PDB file of C-alpha atoms in Angstrom:
ATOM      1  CA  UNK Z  21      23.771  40.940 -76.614  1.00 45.00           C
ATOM      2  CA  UNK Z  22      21.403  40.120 -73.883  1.00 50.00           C
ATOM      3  CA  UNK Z  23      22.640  40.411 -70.404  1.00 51.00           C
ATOM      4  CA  UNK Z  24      20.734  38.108 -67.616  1.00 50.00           C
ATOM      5  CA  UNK Z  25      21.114  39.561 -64.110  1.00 50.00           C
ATOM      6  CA  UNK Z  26      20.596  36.144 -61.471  1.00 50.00           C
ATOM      7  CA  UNK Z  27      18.196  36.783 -59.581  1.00 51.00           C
ATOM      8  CA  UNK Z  28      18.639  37.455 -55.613  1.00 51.00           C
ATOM      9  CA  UNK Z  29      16.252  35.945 -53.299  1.00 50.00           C
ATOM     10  CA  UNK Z  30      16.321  37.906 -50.222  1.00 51.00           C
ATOM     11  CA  UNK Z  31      17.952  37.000 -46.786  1.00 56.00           C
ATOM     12  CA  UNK Z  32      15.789  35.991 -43.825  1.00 58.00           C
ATOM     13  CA  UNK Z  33      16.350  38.418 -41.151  1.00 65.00           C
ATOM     14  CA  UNK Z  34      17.973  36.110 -37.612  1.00 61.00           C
ATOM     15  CA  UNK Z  35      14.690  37.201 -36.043  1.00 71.00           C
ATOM     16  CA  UNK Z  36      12.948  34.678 -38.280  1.00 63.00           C
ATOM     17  CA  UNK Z  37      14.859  31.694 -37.405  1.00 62.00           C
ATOM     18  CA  UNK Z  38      14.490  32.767 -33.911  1.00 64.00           C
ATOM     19  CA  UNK Z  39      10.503  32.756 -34.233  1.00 67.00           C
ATOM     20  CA  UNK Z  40      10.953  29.411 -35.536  1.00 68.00           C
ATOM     21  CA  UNK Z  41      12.961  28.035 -33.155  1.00 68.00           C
ATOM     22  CA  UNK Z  42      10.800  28.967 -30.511  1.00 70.00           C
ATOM     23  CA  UNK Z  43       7.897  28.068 -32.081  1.00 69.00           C
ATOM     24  CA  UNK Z  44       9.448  24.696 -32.498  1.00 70.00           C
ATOM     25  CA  UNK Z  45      10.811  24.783 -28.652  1.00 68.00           C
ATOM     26  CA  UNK Z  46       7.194  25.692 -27.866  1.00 65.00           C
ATOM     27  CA  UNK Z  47       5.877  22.661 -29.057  1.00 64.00           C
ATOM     28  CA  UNK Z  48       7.883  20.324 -28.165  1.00 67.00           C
ATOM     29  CA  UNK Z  49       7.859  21.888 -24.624  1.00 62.00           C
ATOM     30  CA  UNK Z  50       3.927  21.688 -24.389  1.00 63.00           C
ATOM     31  CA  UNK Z  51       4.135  18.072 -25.399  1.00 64.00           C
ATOM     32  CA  UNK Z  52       6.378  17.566 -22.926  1.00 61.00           C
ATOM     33  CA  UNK Z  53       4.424  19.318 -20.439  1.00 54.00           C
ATOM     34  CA  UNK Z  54       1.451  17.121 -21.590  1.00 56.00           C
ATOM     35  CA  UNK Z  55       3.278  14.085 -21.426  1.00 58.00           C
ATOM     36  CA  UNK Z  56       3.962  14.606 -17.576  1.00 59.00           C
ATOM     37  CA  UNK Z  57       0.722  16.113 -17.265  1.00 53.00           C
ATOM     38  CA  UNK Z  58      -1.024  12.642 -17.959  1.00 61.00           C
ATOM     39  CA  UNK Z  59       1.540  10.561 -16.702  1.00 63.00           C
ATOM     40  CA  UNK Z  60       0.726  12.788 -13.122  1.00 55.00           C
ATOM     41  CA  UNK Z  61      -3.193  12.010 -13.559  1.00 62.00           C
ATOM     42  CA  UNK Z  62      -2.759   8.294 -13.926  1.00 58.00           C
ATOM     43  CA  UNK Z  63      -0.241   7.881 -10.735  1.00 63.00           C
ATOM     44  CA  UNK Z  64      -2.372   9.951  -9.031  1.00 68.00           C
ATOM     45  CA  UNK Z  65      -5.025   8.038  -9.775  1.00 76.00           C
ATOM     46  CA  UNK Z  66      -2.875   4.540  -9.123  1.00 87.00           C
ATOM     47  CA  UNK Z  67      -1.765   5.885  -5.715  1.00 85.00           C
ATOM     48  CA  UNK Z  68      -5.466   6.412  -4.649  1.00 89.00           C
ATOM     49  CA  UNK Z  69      -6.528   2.761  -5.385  1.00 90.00           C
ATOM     50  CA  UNK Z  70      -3.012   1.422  -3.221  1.00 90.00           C
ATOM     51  CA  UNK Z  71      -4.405   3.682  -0.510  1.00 92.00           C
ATOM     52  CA  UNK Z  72      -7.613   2.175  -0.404  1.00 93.00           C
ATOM     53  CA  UNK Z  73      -6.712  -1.130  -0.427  1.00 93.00           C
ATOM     54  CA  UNK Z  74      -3.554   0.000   2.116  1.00 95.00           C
ATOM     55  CA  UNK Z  75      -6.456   1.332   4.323  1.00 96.00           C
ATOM     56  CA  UNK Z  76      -8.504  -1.931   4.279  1.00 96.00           C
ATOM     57  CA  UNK Z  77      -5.309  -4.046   5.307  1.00 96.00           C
ATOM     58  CA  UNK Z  78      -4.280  -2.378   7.908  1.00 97.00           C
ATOM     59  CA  UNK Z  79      -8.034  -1.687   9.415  1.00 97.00           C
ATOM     60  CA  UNK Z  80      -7.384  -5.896   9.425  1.00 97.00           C
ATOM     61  CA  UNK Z  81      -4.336  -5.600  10.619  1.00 97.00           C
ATOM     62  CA  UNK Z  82      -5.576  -3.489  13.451  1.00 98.00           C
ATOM     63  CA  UNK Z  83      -8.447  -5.797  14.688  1.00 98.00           C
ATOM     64  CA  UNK Z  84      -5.947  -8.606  14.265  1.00 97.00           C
ATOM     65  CA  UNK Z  85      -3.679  -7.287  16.756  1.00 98.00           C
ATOM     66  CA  UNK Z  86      -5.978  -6.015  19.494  1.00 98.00           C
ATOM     67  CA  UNK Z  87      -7.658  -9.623  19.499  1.00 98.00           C
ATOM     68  CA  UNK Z  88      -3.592 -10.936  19.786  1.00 97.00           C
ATOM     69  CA  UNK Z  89      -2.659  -8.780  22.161  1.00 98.00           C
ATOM     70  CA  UNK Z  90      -5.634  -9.409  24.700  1.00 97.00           C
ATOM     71  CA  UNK Z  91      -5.262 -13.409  23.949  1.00 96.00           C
ATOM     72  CA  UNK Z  92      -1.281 -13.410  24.483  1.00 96.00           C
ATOM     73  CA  UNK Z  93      -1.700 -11.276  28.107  1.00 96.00           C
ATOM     74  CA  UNK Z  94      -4.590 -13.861  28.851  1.00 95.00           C
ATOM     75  CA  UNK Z  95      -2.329 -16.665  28.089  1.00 95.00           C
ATOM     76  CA  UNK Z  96       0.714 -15.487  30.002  1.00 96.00           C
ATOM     77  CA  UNK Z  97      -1.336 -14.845  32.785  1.00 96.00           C
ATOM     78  CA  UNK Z  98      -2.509 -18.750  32.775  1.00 95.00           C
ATOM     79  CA  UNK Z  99       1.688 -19.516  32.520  1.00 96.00           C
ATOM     80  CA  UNK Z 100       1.612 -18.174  35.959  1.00 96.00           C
ATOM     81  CA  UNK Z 101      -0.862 -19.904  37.164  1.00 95.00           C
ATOM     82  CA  UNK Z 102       0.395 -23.057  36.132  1.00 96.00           C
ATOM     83  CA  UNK Z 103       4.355 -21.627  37.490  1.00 96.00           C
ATOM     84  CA  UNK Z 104       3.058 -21.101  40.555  1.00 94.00           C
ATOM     85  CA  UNK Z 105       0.324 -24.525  40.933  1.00 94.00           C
ATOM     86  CA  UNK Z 106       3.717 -26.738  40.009  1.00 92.00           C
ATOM     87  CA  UNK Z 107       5.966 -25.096  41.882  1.00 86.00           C
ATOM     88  CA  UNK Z 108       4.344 -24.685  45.110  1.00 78.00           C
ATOM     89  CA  UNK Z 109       1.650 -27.544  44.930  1.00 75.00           C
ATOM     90  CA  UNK Z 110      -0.565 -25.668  47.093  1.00 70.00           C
ATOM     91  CA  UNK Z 111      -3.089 -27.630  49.220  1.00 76.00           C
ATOM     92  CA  UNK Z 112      -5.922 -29.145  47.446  1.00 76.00           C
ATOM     93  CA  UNK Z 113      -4.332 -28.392  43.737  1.00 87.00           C
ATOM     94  CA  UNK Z 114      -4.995 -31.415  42.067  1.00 91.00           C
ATOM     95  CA  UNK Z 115      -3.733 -32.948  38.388  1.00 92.00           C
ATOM     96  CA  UNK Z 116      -6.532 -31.397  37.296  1.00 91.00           C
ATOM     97  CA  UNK Z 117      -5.555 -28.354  37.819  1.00 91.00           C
ATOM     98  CA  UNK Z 118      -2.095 -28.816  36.171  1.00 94.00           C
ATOM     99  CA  UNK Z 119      -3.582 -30.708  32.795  1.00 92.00           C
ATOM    100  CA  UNK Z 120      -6.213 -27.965  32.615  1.00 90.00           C
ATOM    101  CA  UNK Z 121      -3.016 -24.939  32.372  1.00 93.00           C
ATOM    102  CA  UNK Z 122      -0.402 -26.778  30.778  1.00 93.00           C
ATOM    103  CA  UNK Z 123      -2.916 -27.364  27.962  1.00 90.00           C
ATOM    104  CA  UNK Z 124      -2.709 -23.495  27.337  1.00 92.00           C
ATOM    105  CA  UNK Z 125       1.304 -24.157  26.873  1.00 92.00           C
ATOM    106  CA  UNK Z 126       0.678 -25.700  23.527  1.00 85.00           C
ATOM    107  CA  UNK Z 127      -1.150 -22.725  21.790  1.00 85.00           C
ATOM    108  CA  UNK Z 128       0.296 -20.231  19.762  1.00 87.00           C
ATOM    109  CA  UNK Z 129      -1.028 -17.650  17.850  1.00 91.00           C
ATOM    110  CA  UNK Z 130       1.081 -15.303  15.193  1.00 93.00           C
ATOM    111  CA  UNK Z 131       0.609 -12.122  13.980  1.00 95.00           C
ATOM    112  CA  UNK Z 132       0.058 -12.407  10.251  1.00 94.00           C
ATOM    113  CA  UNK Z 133      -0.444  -8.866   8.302  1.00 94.00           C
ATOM    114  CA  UNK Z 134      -2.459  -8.040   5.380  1.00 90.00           C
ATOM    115  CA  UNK Z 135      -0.001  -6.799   3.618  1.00 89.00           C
ATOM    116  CA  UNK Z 136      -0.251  -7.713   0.374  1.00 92.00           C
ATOM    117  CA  UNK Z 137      -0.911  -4.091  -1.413  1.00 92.00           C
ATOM    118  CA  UNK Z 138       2.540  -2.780   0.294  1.00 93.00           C
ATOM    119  CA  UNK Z 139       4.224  -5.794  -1.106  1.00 93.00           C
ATOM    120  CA  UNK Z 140       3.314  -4.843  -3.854  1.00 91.00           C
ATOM    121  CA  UNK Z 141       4.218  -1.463  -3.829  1.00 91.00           C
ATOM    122  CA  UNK Z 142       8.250  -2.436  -3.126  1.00 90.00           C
ATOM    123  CA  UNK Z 143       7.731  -5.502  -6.390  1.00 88.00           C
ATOM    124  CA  UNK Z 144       6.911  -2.746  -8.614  1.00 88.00           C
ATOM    125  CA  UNK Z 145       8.694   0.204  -7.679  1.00 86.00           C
ATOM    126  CA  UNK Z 146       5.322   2.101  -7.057  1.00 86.00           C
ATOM    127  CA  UNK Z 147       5.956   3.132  -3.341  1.00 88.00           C
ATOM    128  CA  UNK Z 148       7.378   6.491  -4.597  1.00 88.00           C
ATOM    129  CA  UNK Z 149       4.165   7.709  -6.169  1.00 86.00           C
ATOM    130  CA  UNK Z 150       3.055   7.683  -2.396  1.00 90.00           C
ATOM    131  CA  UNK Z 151       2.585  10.578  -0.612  1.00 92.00           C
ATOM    132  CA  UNK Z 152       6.239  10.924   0.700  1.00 92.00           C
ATOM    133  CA  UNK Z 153       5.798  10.550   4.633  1.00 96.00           C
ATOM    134  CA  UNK Z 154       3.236   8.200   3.868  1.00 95.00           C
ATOM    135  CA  UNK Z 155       5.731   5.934   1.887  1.00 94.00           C
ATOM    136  CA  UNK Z 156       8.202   6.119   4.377  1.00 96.00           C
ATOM    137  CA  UNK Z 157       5.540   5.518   7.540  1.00 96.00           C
ATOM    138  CA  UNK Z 158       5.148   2.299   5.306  1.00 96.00           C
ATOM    139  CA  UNK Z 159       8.568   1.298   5.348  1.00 95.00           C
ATOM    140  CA  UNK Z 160       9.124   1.372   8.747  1.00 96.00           C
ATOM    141  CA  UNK Z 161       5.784  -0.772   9.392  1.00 97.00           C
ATOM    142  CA  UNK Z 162       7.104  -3.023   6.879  1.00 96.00           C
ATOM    143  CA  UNK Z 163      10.701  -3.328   8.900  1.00 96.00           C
ATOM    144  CA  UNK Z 164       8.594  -3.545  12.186  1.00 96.00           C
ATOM    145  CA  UNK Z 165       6.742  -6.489  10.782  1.00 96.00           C
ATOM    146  CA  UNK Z 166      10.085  -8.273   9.370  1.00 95.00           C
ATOM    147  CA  UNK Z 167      11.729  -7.953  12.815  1.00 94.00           C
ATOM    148  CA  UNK Z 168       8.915  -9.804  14.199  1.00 94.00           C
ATOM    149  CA  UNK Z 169       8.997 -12.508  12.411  1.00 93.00           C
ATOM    150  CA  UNK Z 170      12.861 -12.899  13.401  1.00 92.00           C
ATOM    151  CA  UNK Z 171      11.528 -13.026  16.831  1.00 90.00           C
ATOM    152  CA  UNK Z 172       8.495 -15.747  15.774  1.00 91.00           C
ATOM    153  CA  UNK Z 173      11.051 -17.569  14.381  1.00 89.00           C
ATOM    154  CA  UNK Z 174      13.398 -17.884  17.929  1.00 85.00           C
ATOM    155  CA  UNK Z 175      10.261 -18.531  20.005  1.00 87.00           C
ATOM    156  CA  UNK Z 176       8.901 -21.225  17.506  1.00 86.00           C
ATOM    157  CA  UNK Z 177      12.668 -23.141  18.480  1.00 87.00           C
ATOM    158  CA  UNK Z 178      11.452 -22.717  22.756  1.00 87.00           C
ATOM    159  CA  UNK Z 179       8.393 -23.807  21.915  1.00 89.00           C
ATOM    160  CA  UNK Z 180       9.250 -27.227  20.753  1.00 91.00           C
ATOM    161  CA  UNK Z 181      10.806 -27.554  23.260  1.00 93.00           C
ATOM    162  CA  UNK Z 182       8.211 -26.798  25.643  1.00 94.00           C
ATOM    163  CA  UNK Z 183       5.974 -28.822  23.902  1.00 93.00           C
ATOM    164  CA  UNK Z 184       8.478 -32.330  24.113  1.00 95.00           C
ATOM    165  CA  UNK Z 185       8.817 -31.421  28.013  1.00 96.00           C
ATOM    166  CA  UNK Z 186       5.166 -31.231  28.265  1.00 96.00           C
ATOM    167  CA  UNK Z 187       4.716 -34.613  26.770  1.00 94.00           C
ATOM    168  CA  UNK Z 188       6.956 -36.102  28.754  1.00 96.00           C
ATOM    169  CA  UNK Z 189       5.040 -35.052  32.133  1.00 96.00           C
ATOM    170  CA  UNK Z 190       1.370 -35.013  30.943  1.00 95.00           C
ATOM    171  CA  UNK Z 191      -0.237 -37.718  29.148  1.00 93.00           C
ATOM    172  CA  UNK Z 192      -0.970 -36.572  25.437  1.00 89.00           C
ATOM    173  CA  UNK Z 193      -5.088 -38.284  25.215  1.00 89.00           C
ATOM    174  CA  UNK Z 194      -5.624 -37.527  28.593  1.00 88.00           C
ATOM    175  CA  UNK Z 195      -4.437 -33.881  28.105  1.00 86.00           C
ATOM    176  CA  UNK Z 196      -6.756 -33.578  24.528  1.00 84.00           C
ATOM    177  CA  UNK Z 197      -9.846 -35.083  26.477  1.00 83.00           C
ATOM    178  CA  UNK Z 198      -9.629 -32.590  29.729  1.00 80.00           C
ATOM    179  CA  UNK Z 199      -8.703 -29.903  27.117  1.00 71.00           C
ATOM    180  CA  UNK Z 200     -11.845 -30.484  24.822  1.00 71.00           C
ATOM    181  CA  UNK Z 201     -14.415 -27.775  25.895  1.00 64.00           C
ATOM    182  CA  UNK Z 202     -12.338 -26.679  28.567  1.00 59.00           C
ATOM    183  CA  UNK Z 203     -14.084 -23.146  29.583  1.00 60.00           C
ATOM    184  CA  UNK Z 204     -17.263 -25.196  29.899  1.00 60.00           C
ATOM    185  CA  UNK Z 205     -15.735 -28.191  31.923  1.00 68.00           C
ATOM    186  CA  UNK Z 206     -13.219 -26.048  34.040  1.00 75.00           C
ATOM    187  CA  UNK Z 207     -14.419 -26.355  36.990  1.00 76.00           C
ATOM    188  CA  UNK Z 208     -15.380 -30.328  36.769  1.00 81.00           C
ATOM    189  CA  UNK Z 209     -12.006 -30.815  35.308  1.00 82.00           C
ATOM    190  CA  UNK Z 210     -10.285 -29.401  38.914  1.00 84.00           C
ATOM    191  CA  UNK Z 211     -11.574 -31.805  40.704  1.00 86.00           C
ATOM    192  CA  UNK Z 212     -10.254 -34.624  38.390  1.00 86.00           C
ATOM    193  CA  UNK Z 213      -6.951 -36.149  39.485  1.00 89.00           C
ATOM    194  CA  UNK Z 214      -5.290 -38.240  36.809  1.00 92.00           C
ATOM    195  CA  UNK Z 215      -1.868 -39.386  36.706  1.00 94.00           C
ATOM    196  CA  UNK Z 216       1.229 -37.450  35.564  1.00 94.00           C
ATOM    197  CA  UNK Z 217       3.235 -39.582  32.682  1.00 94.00           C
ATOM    198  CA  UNK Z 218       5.926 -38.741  34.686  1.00 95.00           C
ATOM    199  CA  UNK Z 219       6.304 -36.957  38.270  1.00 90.00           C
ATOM    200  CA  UNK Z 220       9.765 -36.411  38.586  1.00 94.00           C
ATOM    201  CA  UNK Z 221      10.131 -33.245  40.138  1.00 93.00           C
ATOM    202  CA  UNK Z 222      13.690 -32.597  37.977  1.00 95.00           C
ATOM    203  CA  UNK Z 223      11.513 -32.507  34.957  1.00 96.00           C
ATOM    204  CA  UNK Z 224       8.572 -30.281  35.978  1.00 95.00           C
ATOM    205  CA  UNK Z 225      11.105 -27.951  37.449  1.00 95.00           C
ATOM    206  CA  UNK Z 226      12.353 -27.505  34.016  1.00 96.00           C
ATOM    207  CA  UNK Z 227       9.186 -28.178  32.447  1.00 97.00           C
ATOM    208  CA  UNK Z 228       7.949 -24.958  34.594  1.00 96.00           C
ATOM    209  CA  UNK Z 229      11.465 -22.805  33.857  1.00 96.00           C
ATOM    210  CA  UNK Z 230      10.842 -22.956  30.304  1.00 95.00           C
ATOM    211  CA  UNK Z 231       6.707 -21.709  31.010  1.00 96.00           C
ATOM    212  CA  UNK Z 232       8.179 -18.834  33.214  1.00 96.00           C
ATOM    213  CA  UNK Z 233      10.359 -17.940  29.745  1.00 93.00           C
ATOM    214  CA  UNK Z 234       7.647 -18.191  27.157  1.00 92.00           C
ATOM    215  CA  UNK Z 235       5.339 -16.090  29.547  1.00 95.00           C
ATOM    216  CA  UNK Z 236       7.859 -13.191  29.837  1.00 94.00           C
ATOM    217  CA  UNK Z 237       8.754 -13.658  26.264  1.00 93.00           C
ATOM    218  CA  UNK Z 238       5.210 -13.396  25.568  1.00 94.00           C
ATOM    219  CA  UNK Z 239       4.788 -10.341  27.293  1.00 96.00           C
ATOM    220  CA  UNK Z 240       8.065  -8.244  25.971  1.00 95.00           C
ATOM    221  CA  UNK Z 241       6.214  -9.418  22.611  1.00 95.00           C
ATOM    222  CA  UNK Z 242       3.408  -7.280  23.282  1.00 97.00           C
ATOM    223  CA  UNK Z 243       5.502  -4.314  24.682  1.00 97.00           C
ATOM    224  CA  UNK Z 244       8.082  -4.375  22.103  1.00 96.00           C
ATOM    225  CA  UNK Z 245       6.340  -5.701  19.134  1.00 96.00           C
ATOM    226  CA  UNK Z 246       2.763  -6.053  19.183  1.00 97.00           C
ATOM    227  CA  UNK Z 247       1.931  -2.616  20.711  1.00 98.00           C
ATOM    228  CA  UNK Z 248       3.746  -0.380  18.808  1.00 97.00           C
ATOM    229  CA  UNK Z 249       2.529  -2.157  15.595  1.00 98.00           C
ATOM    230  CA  UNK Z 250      -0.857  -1.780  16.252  1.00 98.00           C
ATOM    231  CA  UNK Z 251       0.308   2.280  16.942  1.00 98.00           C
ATOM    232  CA  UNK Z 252       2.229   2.319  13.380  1.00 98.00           C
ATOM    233  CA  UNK Z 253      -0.961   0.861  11.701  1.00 98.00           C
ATOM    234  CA  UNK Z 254      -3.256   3.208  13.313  1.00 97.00           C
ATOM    235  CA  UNK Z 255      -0.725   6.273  12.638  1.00 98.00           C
ATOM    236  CA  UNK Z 256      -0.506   5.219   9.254  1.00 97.00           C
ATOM    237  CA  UNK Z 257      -4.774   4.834   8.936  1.00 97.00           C
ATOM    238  CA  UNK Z 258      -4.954   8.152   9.643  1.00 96.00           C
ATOM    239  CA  UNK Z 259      -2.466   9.657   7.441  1.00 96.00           C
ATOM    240  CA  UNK Z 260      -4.219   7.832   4.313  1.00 96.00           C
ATOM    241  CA  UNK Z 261      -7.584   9.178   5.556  1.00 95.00           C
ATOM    242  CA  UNK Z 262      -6.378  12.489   5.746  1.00 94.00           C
ATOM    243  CA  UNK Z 263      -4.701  12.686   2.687  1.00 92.00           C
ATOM    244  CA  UNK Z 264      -6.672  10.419   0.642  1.00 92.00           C
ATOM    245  CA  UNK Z 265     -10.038  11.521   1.689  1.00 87.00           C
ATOM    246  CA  UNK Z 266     -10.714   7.889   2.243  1.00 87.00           C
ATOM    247  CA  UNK Z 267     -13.591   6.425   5.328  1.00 77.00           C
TER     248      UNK Z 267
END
């Protein structure tokens, strides 16, 4: 009788496995490590074309608000003028004179910022591939530019009424005729004298409390708003320069 012995394959040692766990670990470690690796590359590339663009915009932003500033000082400074013309009535101040500054009453100029790369940046989520003090430089700019537009939004409400008062005194085609190439005609326009719609001294005096308003309001604009933009953007110009290698 034949006797068959079962054969006995032999028992990987543990050291085995462990090889081939590792090896397995390994790779899915490297792919992982690739993975990120690209994933890096491409934001870092994305973040470099938002800070270009970011750049641009707020180079814009920056001539924008140096040409508003000096306009919106300019202006106030005419307010006076035409606060203390109507309120005093000075010897020899004529109409004129009054049509020629209360014309400057009815323009208004708002800031407006480029900003439509860092609107984009919070619509997608992107502003965290940023460089981190960059991103948050951003967000304050951003809040600085929402809180004035709370304060455009007060001062567009005293301007209409400005504007109705102003109506009521000065005579609306007169006030477009004298007004039409005004730096050119100023001085011809002084010596003009046409009549006031309305020369109750109630209504200028109110008429000429609400100029005295929008001229300090102007100015706290430019101290509290305006200025320390144009700081923020330039701040913020830099900082992408620097770490963007950007000119």
């Amino acid at each position: 009788m034949e006797v068959h012995h079962h054969s006995h394959t032999s028992r990987k040692k543990w050291t085995h496995y462990l090889w081939e766990f590792l090896m397995l670990f390994l790779a899915v470690f490297s792919g992982f490590l690739a993975e990120n690796w690209r994933e890096h590359i491409v934001e870092h590339q994305r973040a470099n074309i938002y800070a270009s663009s970011l750049y641009k915009e707020l180079k814009k932003d920056t001539v924008q608000l140096n040409h508003l500033i000096t306009w919106t000082l300019d202006n106030s400074k005419r307010f006076d003028t035409l606060c203390m013309l109507a309120s005093e009535r000075p010897k020899g101040v004529t109409n004129g004179k009054l049509y020629y500054y209360s014309g400057f009453t009815g323009s208004s100029v708002f800031f407006s910022s480029r900003n439509s790369t860092l609107e984009q940046l919070k619509s997608s989520g992107n502003l965290r591939i940023m460089n981190t003090e960059i991103a948050l430089k951003l967000s304050d700019y951003d809040k600085s530019i929402k809180d004035l537009e709370t304060d455009y939004t007060f001062f567009k409400t005293e301007y209409e009424t400005i504007t109705g008062l102003r109506l009521k005194i000065f005579d609306g085609i007169t006030s477009v005729n004298l007004f039409t190439g005004r730096d050119k005609r100023r001085d011809s326009v002084f010596q003009l004298d046409p009549p006031l719609l309305n020369d109750d001294p109630k209504l200028m005096k109110e008429f000429i409390g609400w100029v005295k308003s929008e001229a300090n309001w102007w100015r706290s604009n430019v101290r509290d708003n305006l200025n320390p933009l144009k700081e923020q953007a330039t701040e913020l110009i830099s900082l992408l320069q620097k770490e963007y290698h950007l000119e």
